[in-house]
Tab-separated table of C-alpha atoms and ligand atoms in Angstrom:
chain	number	residue	atom	x	y	z
A	10	MET	CA	80.666	181.718	1.070
A	11	THR	CA	81.708	181.222	-2.461
A	12	PRO	CA	85.404	181.638	-2.723
A	13	ALA	CA	86.747	184.565	-4.617
A	14	ILE	CA	87.120	183.892	-8.507
A	15	GLU	CA	89.822	186.675	-8.929
A	16	VAL	CA	92.750	187.187	-6.578
A	17	THR	CA	96.266	188.665	-6.836
A	18	ALA	CA	99.416	186.967	-6.321
A	19	THR	CA	102.148	187.918	-3.759
A	20	ALA	CA	105.596	187.131	-3.716
A	21	ASP	CA	105.025	184.749	-0.817
A	22	LEU	CA	101.639	183.315	-2.272
A	23	PRO	CA	101.973	183.007	-6.047
A	24	LEU	CA	98.459	181.754	-6.302
A	25	GLY	CA	97.279	184.432	-4.090
A	26	MET	CA	96.798	181.833	-1.496
A	27	PRO	CA	98.492	178.549	-0.214
A	28	ALA	CA	98.539	175.745	-2.503
A	29	SER	CA	96.335	173.755	-0.069
A	30	ASP	CA	93.510	176.262	-0.482
A	31	PHE	CA	93.704	176.396	-3.859
A	32	LEU	CA	93.813	172.523	-4.145
A	33	ARG	CA	90.654	172.372	-1.623
A	34	ASP	CA	88.338	175.265	-3.160
A	35	TYR	CA	89.345	175.500	-6.749
A	36	TRP	CA	91.340	172.447	-8.030
A	37	GLN	CA	88.773	170.502	-10.322
A	38	LYS	CA	85.924	172.561	-8.832
A	39	ARG	CA	85.700	175.936	-10.148
A	40	PRO	CA	87.738	178.573	-12.357
A	41	LEU	CA	90.409	181.172	-10.738
A	42	LEU	CA	91.934	184.185	-12.247
A	43	VAL	CA	95.471	184.988	-10.407
A	44	ARG	CA	96.941	188.565	-11.400
A	45	GLY	CA	100.582	188.517	-11.441
A	46	ALA	CA	101.058	184.631	-10.893
A	47	ILE	CA	104.031	184.369	-13.011
A	48	PRO	CA	106.419	187.186	-12.307
A	49	GLU	CA	108.884	186.518	-14.914
A	50	LEU	CA	106.438	186.733	-17.714
A	51	THR	CA	105.382	190.214	-16.696
A	52	ALA	CA	106.169	192.819	-19.565
A	53	GLY	CA	109.848	193.718	-20.020
A	54	GLN	CA	111.486	190.295	-19.265
A	55	PRO	CA	112.860	188.015	-21.650
A	56	LEU	CA	110.264	185.453	-23.053
A	57	PRO	CA	111.022	181.528	-22.429
A	58	ILE	CA	110.348	181.426	-26.244
A	59	GLU	CA	110.252	184.033	-29.106
A	60	PRO	CA	107.207	183.675	-31.476
A	61	ASP	CA	109.668	183.039	-34.411
A	62	ASP	CA	111.025	179.988	-32.614
A	63	LEU	CA	107.686	178.592	-31.959
A	64	ALA	CA	107.156	179.097	-35.693
A	65	GLY	CA	110.247	177.203	-36.363
A	66	LEU	CA	109.170	174.295	-33.732
A	67	ALA	CA	105.808	173.962	-35.585
A	68	CYS	CA	107.790	173.041	-38.907
A	69	GLU	CA	109.863	170.172	-37.186
A	70	ASP	CA	108.843	166.634	-38.138
A	71	PHE	CA	108.192	165.907	-34.466
A	72	ALA	CA	106.191	168.821	-33.478
A	73	LEU	CA	102.463	168.488	-32.765
A	74	SER	CA	101.221	172.003	-34.180
A	75	ARG	CA	98.086	173.364	-35.587
A	76	LEU	CA	97.398	176.712	-37.480
A	77	ILE	CA	93.759	177.892	-37.003
A	78	VAL	CA	92.412	180.743	-39.027
A	79	HIS	CA	89.157	182.179	-38.299
A	80	HIS	CA	87.290	183.856	-41.228
A	81	ALA	CA	84.947	186.523	-39.308
A	82	ALA	CA	82.725	187.191	-42.010
A	83	SER	CA	81.519	183.747	-42.652
A	84	ASP	CA	82.348	182.298	-39.193
A	85	GLY	CA	84.490	179.422	-41.178
A	86	TRP	CA	87.294	177.729	-39.268
A	87	GLN	CA	90.510	176.659	-41.364
A	88	VAL	CA	92.623	174.117	-39.589
A	89	ARG	CA	96.074	173.212	-40.833
A	90	THR	CA	98.051	170.394	-38.815
A	91	GLY	CA	101.649	170.119	-38.518
A	92	PRO	CA	104.615	169.491	-39.287
A	93	LEU	CA	103.922	172.864	-41.326
A	94	PRO	CA	105.957	173.516	-44.360
A	95	GLU	CA	108.065	176.837	-43.903
A	96	ASP	CA	105.792	178.694	-46.028
A	97	ALA	CA	102.605	178.124	-43.889
A	98	PHE	CA	103.094	181.614	-42.766
A	99	ASP	CA	103.695	183.312	-46.028
A	100	GLY	CA	100.465	185.393	-47.042
A	101	LEU	CA	98.412	185.052	-43.626
A	102	PRO	CA	96.116	187.772	-42.841
A	103	GLU	CA	97.025	190.746	-40.562
A	104	ARG	CA	94.641	189.072	-37.750
A	105	ASP	CA	92.596	186.246	-36.582
A	106	TRP	CA	94.862	183.359	-36.733
A	107	THR	CA	96.431	181.210	-33.938
A	108	LEU	CA	99.626	178.794	-34.249
A	109	LEU	CA	99.469	176.345	-31.477
A	110	VAL	CA	102.447	173.982	-30.571
A	111	GLN	CA	101.962	171.125	-27.960
A	112	ASP	CA	104.765	169.422	-25.661
A	113	VAL	CA	106.879	172.618	-26.026
A	114	ASP	CA	108.433	171.753	-22.455
A	115	ARG	CA	109.827	168.491	-24.362
A	116	TRP	CA	111.940	170.692	-26.659
A	117	ASP	CA	112.603	174.234	-24.925
A	118	ARG	CA	114.100	174.052	-21.461
A	119	ASP	CA	113.057	177.832	-20.505
A	120	VAL	CA	109.430	176.675	-21.252
A	121	ALA	CA	109.847	173.551	-19.271
A	122	GLY	CA	111.435	175.984	-16.553
A	123	LEU	CA	107.655	177.198	-15.809
A	124	LEU	CA	106.869	173.938	-14.451
A	125	ARG	CA	108.491	174.780	-11.188
A	126	HIS	CA	105.526	177.059	-10.438
A	127	PHE	CA	103.451	173.772	-10.491
A	128	ALA	CA	105.625	171.596	-7.702
A	129	PHE	CA	102.616	171.399	-5.752
A	130	LEU	CA	101.175	169.112	-8.193
A	131	PRO	CA	102.432	165.296	-8.939
A	132	ARG	CA	104.477	165.788	-12.085
A	133	TRP	CA	103.296	162.831	-13.706
A	134	ARG	CA	99.602	164.531	-13.475
A	135	ILE	CA	101.042	167.384	-15.767
A	136	ASP	CA	100.918	166.464	-19.522
A	137	ASP	CA	102.528	169.393	-21.386
A	138	ILE	CA	103.009	172.951	-21.901
A	139	MET	CA	101.091	174.009	-25.280
A	140	VAL	CA	102.513	177.528	-26.652
A	141	SER	CA	100.063	179.460	-28.667
A	142	PHE	CA	100.778	182.478	-30.507
A	143	ALA	CA	97.744	184.539	-31.863
A	144	SER	CA	97.617	187.581	-33.937
A	145	PRO	CA	95.101	190.267	-32.982
A	146	GLY	CA	91.629	188.717	-32.950
A	147	GLY	CA	93.039	185.184	-33.057
A	148	SER	CA	91.097	182.488	-31.304
A	149	VAL	CA	90.243	178.766	-31.129
A	150	GLY	CA	86.806	179.519	-30.602
A	151	ALA	CA	84.547	178.747	-27.708
A	152	HIS	CA	85.091	175.312	-26.320
A	153	VAL	CA	85.466	172.937	-23.215
A	154	ASP	CA	88.611	170.872	-22.420
A	155	GLN	CA	88.558	167.527	-20.875
A	156	TYR	CA	91.509	168.381	-18.686
A	157	ASP	CA	92.354	170.942	-15.978
A	158	VAL	CA	94.426	173.752	-17.654
A	159	PHE	CA	96.478	176.723	-16.475
A	160	LEU	CA	96.329	179.329	-18.867
A	161	ILE	CA	99.214	182.073	-18.617
A	162	GLN	CA	99.433	185.061	-20.563
A	163	GLY	CA	102.878	185.250	-21.753
A	164	MET	CA	103.395	188.223	-24.171
A	165	GLY	CA	100.425	190.634	-25.471
A	166	THR	CA	96.955	190.800	-23.862
A	167	ARG	CA	94.470	188.422	-24.535
A	168	ARG	CA	90.445	188.473	-23.560
A	169	TRP	CA	89.109	185.549	-21.763
A	170	LEU	CA	85.303	184.766	-21.705
A	171	VAL	CA	84.563	182.042	-19.008
A	172	ASP	CA	81.169	180.462	-18.301
A	173	SER	CA	81.648	179.434	-14.705
A	174	SER	CA	77.602	178.472	-14.380
A	175	ASP	CA	76.712	175.082	-12.957
A	176	ALA	CA	75.321	173.448	-15.935
A	177	PRO	CA	76.493	174.731	-19.161
A	178	ASP	CA	74.882	173.660	-22.485
A	179	LEU	CA	77.921	171.639	-24.027
A	180	ALA	CA	76.160	170.617	-27.253
A	181	MET	CA	78.779	171.045	-30.074
A	182	ARG	CA	78.561	172.728	-33.318
A	183	ASP	CA	78.657	169.867	-36.439
A	184	ASP	CA	79.556	172.293	-39.159
A	185	VAL	CA	83.330	172.929	-38.063
A	186	GLU	CA	86.162	170.706	-37.971
A	187	LEU	CA	87.159	172.029	-34.299
A	188	LYS	CA	85.251	170.990	-31.284
A	189	LEU	CA	83.349	174.315	-30.846
A	190	LEU	CA	80.120	175.013	-28.502
A	191	ARG	CA	76.974	175.694	-30.378
A	192	GLN	CA	76.048	178.336	-27.490
A	193	PHE	CA	78.354	180.156	-25.542
A	194	ASN	CA	77.154	182.394	-22.507
A	195	ALA	CA	80.045	184.142	-20.715
A	196	THR	CA	79.582	184.709	-16.929
A	197	HIS	CA	83.295	186.414	-16.757
A	198	ASP	CA	85.133	188.561	-19.062
A	199	TRP	CA	88.761	189.378	-18.269
A	200	THR	CA	91.600	190.852	-20.119
A	201	LEU	CA	94.684	188.931	-19.117
A	202	GLN	CA	98.322	190.908	-19.185
A	203	PRO	CA	101.671	189.104	-19.068
A	204	GLY	CA	102.281	187.178	-16.117
A	205	ASP	CA	98.233	186.651	-15.258
A	206	LEU	CA	97.212	182.899	-14.800
A	207	LEU	CA	93.725	181.671	-15.420
A	208	TYR	CA	92.961	178.146	-13.933
A	209	LEU	CA	90.230	176.381	-15.401
A	210	PRO	CA	88.866	173.003	-14.398
A	211	PRO	CA	87.551	170.391	-17.045
A	212	GLY	CA	84.327	171.128	-18.882
A	213	VAL	CA	84.271	174.831	-17.978
A	214	PRO	CA	83.165	176.778	-21.306
A	215	HIS	CA	85.704	179.322	-22.391
A	216	HIS	CA	86.988	181.411	-25.128
A	217	GLY	CA	90.096	183.325	-25.533
A	218	ILE	CA	90.537	186.215	-28.123
A	219	ALA	CA	93.882	188.169	-28.486
A	220	ILE	CA	93.637	191.910	-28.241
A	221	GLU	CA	97.013	192.093	-29.549
A	222	ALA	CA	99.485	189.586	-30.777
A	223	GLY	CA	100.500	187.601	-27.734
A	224	LEU	CA	101.759	184.257	-26.540
A	225	THR	CA	99.602	181.889	-24.074
A	226	PHE	CA	101.422	179.108	-22.518
A	227	SER	CA	99.127	176.340	-21.494
A	228	VAL	CA	99.893	174.058	-18.580
A	229	GLY	CA	97.462	170.928	-19.322
A	230	MET	CA	97.142	168.091	-17.074
A	231	ARG	CA	96.742	164.388	-17.930
A	232	ALA	CA	93.503	162.523	-17.005
A	233	PRO	CA	93.500	159.090	-18.616
A	234	SER	CA	90.019	157.893	-19.239
A	235	ARG	CA	88.813	155.080	-16.937
A	236	ALA	CA	88.308	153.009	-20.281
A	237	GLU	CA	91.891	153.528	-20.989
A	238	MET	CA	93.047	152.442	-17.618
A	239	LEU	CA	91.016	149.478	-17.534
A	240	VAL	CA	92.221	148.125	-20.946
A	241	ASP	CA	95.917	148.624	-19.836
A	242	LEU	CA	95.582	146.933	-16.400
A	243	ALA	CA	93.896	144.103	-18.056
A	244	GLU	CA	96.692	144.033	-20.643
A	245	HIS	CA	99.323	144.126	-17.657
A	246	LEU	CA	97.586	141.349	-15.685
A	247	ALA	CA	97.423	139.098	-19.007
A	248	GLU	CA	101.146	139.569	-19.336
A	249	ALA	CA	101.567	137.360	-15.934
A	250	LEU	CA	99.488	134.514	-16.904
A	251	PRO	CA	101.025	131.646	-18.571
A	252	GLU	CA	99.287	130.275	-21.955
A	253	SER	CA	99.095	126.943	-19.836
A	254	GLN	CA	96.553	128.625	-17.530
A	255	ARG	CA	93.078	128.073	-19.703
A	256	TYR	CA	89.455	127.865	-19.188
A	257	THR	CA	88.749	124.298	-18.006
A	258	ASP	CA	85.755	122.193	-17.667
A	259	PRO	CA	86.528	118.710	-16.192
A	260	ASP	CA	83.311	118.725	-14.633
A	261	LEU	CA	81.352	119.308	-17.968
A	262	ALA	CA	77.960	117.600	-18.076
A	263	PRO	CA	76.164	116.783	-21.571
A	264	ALA	CA	74.739	120.118	-23.012
A	265	SER	CA	70.997	120.226	-22.932
A	266	ASP	CA	71.487	122.850	-25.687
A	267	PRO	CA	74.874	122.943	-27.423
A	268	PHE	CA	74.457	126.737	-27.973
A	269	GLU	CA	73.788	127.551	-24.511
A	270	ILE	CA	76.065	129.508	-22.184
A	271	ASP	CA	74.879	128.127	-18.849
A	272	SER	CA	75.322	129.382	-15.265
A	273	SER	CA	78.151	126.793	-14.907
A	274	ALA	CA	80.184	128.020	-17.727
A	275	LEU	CA	79.964	131.394	-16.194
A	276	SER	CA	81.183	130.349	-12.995
A	277	ARG	CA	83.966	128.509	-14.753
A	278	ALA	CA	84.933	131.957	-16.690
A	279	ARG	CA	84.834	133.685	-13.255
A	280	ALA	CA	87.139	131.405	-11.584
A	281	ALA	CA	89.438	131.698	-14.826
A	282	MET	CA	89.764	135.316	-14.005
A	283	PRO	CA	90.684	135.807	-10.284
A	284	THR	CA	92.161	138.922	-11.062
A	285	ILE	CA	88.706	140.867	-10.993
A	286	ALA	CA	88.942	139.913	-7.260
A	287	PRO	CA	90.303	143.041	-5.395
A	288	LEU	CA	94.228	143.504	-6.453
A	289	PRO	CA	96.879	143.897	-3.864
A	290	ASP	CA	98.499	147.110	-3.617
A	291	ALA	CA	101.776	145.587	-4.835
A	292	SER	CA	100.476	144.589	-8.165
A	293	LEU	CA	98.234	147.622	-8.571
A	294	VAL	CA	101.273	150.299	-8.051
A	295	ARG	CA	103.484	148.238	-10.312
A	296	TRP	CA	101.092	148.554	-13.201
A	297	LEU	CA	99.870	152.126	-12.384
A	298	GLY	CA	103.249	153.440	-12.354
A	299	GLY	CA	104.049	151.635	-15.879
A	300	PHE	CA	100.813	153.015	-17.156
A	301	LEU	CA	101.416	156.896	-16.060
A	302	THR	CA	104.843	157.042	-17.330
A	303	ARG	CA	104.003	155.485	-20.372
A	304	TYR	CA	100.581	157.162	-21.248
A	305	ARG	CA	100.143	159.678	-24.148
A	306	SER	CA	103.766	159.065	-25.053
A	307	ALA	CA	104.412	161.339	-28.280
A	308	GLY	CA	107.597	159.192	-29.056
A	309	GLU	CA	110.177	156.991	-27.857
A	310	ALA	CA	113.761	157.677	-26.933
A	311	ALA	CA	116.177	155.606	-29.100
A	312	ALA	CA	117.667	152.878	-27.150
A	313	SER	CA	121.522	152.045	-27.216
A	314	ASP	CA	122.768	149.232	-28.784
A	315	VAL	CA	125.739	148.714	-26.506
A	316	VAL	CA	125.416	147.721	-22.593
A	317	THR	CA	126.777	150.460	-20.326
A	318	ARG	CA	128.702	148.939	-17.410
A	319	PRO	CA	127.742	150.615	-13.906
A	320	GLU	CA	131.658	151.260	-13.044
A	321	GLN	CA	132.112	152.549	-16.678
A	322	LEU	CA	129.244	155.172	-16.146
A	323	LYS	CA	130.458	156.092	-12.693
A	324	ALA	CA	133.927	156.907	-14.280
A	325	THR	CA	132.331	158.691	-17.032
A	326	LEU	CA	130.387	161.106	-14.625
A	327	HIS	CA	133.784	161.335	-12.469
A	328	ASN	CA	135.231	163.079	-15.560
A	329	GLY	CA	132.761	165.770	-15.588
A	330	CYS	CA	129.946	164.034	-17.943
A	331	ARG	CA	126.282	164.610	-16.648
A	332	LEU	CA	123.222	162.648	-17.329
A	333	SER	CA	120.272	164.286	-18.801
A	334	HIS	CA	116.563	163.139	-18.775
A	335	HIS	CA	115.230	162.568	-22.383
A	336	PRO	CA	112.791	165.266	-23.265
A	337	LEU	CA	110.051	162.295	-24.161
A	338	ALA	CA	110.905	160.410	-20.740
A	339	ARG	CA	108.426	160.636	-17.965
A	340	PHE	CA	109.779	159.618	-14.409
A	341	ALA	CA	107.971	158.865	-11.082
A	342	TRP	CA	108.374	156.263	-8.295
A	343	SER	CA	106.555	154.675	-5.352
A	344	GLY	CA	107.404	153.197	-2.216
A	345	LEU	CA	104.044	151.125	-2.126
A	346	GLY	CA	104.108	147.381	-3.052
A	347	ASP	CA	106.695	144.922	-1.988
A	348	GLU	CA	109.921	146.880	-3.160
A	349	PRO	CA	110.323	150.387	-4.026
A	350	LEU	CA	110.156	151.088	-7.674
A	351	LEU	CA	111.268	153.670	-10.188
A	352	PHE	CA	109.088	154.235	-13.177
A	353	VAL	CA	110.460	155.366	-16.536
A	354	ASN	CA	108.329	155.135	-19.483
A	355	GLY	CA	106.775	152.070	-18.613
A	356	LEU	CA	109.797	150.523	-17.067
A	357	ALA	CA	109.481	149.537	-13.593
A	358	LEU	CA	112.971	149.463	-11.957
A	359	PRO	CA	113.778	148.709	-8.216
A	360	CYS	CA	115.197	151.180	-6.478
A	361	PRO	CA	115.228	152.728	-2.922
A	362	THR	CA	113.043	155.554	-2.405
A	363	THR	CA	115.474	158.110	-1.723
A	364	GLN	CA	117.544	157.471	-5.072
A	365	ALA	CA	114.746	157.183	-6.922
A	366	ALA	CA	113.275	160.452	-5.874
A	367	LEU	CA	116.637	161.808	-6.690
A	368	ILE	CA	116.798	160.658	-10.204
A	369	CYS	CA	113.219	161.769	-10.666
A	370	ARG	CA	113.905	165.484	-9.484
A	371	HIS	CA	116.872	166.306	-11.118
A	372	SER	CA	116.553	166.713	-14.799
A	373	GLU	CA	120.465	166.513	-15.189
A	374	LEU	CA	122.400	164.287	-12.669
A	375	GLY	CA	126.117	164.866	-12.117
A	376	ILE	CA	128.558	163.273	-9.770
A	377	SER	CA	127.657	166.131	-7.446
A	378	GLU	CA	124.166	164.812	-7.033
A	379	LEU	CA	125.285	160.974	-7.070
A	380	ALA	CA	128.246	160.990	-4.927
A	381	GLY	CA	127.793	158.872	-1.794
A	382	GLN	CA	124.703	157.349	-3.288
A	383	PRO	CA	124.329	153.379	-2.779
A	384	GLU	CA	126.063	151.209	-5.416
A	385	ILE	CA	122.890	149.825	-6.626
A	386	ILE	CA	122.077	153.159	-8.066
A	387	TRP	CA	124.390	152.890	-10.756
A	388	ALA	CA	123.121	149.865	-12.266
A	389	THR	CA	119.764	151.495	-12.511
A	390	LEU	CA	121.360	154.459	-14.048
A	391	ALA	CA	123.279	152.297	-16.454
A	392	ARG	CA	120.072	150.738	-17.557
A	393	LEU	CA	118.332	154.064	-18.085
A	394	VAL	CA	121.106	155.172	-20.244
A	395	ASP	CA	120.844	151.881	-22.179
A	396	SER	CA	117.004	152.407	-22.513
A	397	GLY	CA	117.860	156.346	-24.037
A	398	TYR	CA	115.990	157.648	-21.332
A	399	LEU	CA	118.944	159.298	-19.746
A	400	PHE	CA	121.680	160.513	-21.858
A	401	PRO	CA	125.091	161.908	-21.282
A	402	VAL	CA	125.909	165.535	-22.037
A	403	GLU	CA	129.111	167.415	-21.375
A	404	GLY	CA	129.403	168.879	-17.914
A	405	ASN	CA	132.043	170.541	-15.793
A	406	ASP	CA	131.343	168.274	-12.773
A	407	ALA	CA	134.624	166.731	-12.357
B	15	SIN	C1	95.165	178.964	-27.028
B	15	SIN	O1	96.032	178.894	-26.229
B	15	SIN	O2	94.689	179.714	-28.160
B	15	SIN	C2	93.937	177.915	-26.366
B	15	SIN	C3	94.043	177.371	-25.231
B	15	SIN	C4	92.872	177.072	-24.820
B	15	SIN	O3	91.714	177.653	-24.978
B	15	SIN	O4	92.707	175.892	-24.055
B	16	CO	CO1	90.807	175.337	-24.137
C-alpha cells in the first residue's frame, strides 16, 4: 500500500508519524504534506523573523539574496541578486514578486531555532534555512531542486502544486534566467496554512504561489556531488604525500615509440597511486569530517591574532563569560578511525567523543556545561577560540 501523502501532526508526533517511519517511507523517496507540523508558526504567534527584518538582511553585504519579479502578462521573469540596495523595494508592484534570502539561520537565532524540529537528521546534512517573502501571486516558477527540502509556511497562505509522478519531464526553459521547467503537470494542489510543512525529495517538480502575502521557511539539505567529494578526497590524500614520492621507472626499457604510453607505464602509474586501493576507515573519516564541515562555507570566521591559553580561557568562563558558535562554523564529530575527532570547518581536532558531542550540541557553552570535563577539552576550546569558530559572549554563568 502506498503511504499517505498528507497527514496531520499531533503533539507527540510532529511529523504525523514516528521519525523512523518518515525516514523509511518518505525521506528521499516521496513527498509528504504535514498539517500543523510546526505549532509555533500557527497564526497568532510571533514570527521568528518579520518581513521588514528579512528585507533589511537582504541589503547586508554578507547576504545571499534574490528579488524575483514575475511579469504575468508576458510570463517574463526579472531576477535581481543581492546584496540589494535599500531602494530595491521602492516602486515594486502590489503583487507577483518574491524576496528570497539564504542562510538566514546563520544570522538569526530565532530562525535557527526552527532547526530543533529536525533533530532526527544529522546536523551536517542540513544546509541552511532560506526564508522567502512573497507578495500575493509571488512565485519563483515551476522547478525542481537537487536537494531534499522541508517547506514550512510561516505567515499567510500559499498554494503548492506538486508533481509526484514517477518520471516527470525535467526539460528546462531556455528563455529565462531562472531554471524553470518547460512543462509542469501537478498531481497535487494544496493550500498551506501557517505551521504546515511540505517535504519534497530531490527532483520532484513543484510550484509555490502566494495566495496572500506570506513567509516560507525552506530547510534545505546539503548533498555534495560525487564529483566534488572525489576532487576533495584526492586533494586531501595528496596533502599527505611528500614531494619526494614520485613516478619512478628504474626498470625502463628502450622505447619502441617514444610517444607511446605503454602498459609498463600504466602499471607504474597505478603503483604510484596506492591510495586508489580501498582506504582504511581512519583516513576516510578524517577526510570526510573535514570535507563536510567545510563544504559550501559561505564565508570564514576571523581568526584571532593572539594565542589563547587554556587556563586563561577557563578563568574567563569561570567569570561568567560563555562561548558561542560562530554563525558560519559547522560542527561535527566522529569516534571512528584511530582516535576520536571533533571537526569544525575543516579542522580535525583530537577530542574524546563525549566532549566532542557536547561542544557540537551546545551553540553556547559556559562553565555550567564545561565544569568537571577533562582538562584536555580546554586546549581544544582555546584552539577554536583562536580560529574564530567559538567567540566569547557576555553571560551570567559565574
Ligand atoms: C520559495 O520559498 O519561494 C521557493 C522555495 C522553493 O520552491 O524551493
Ligand atoms: Co524549490
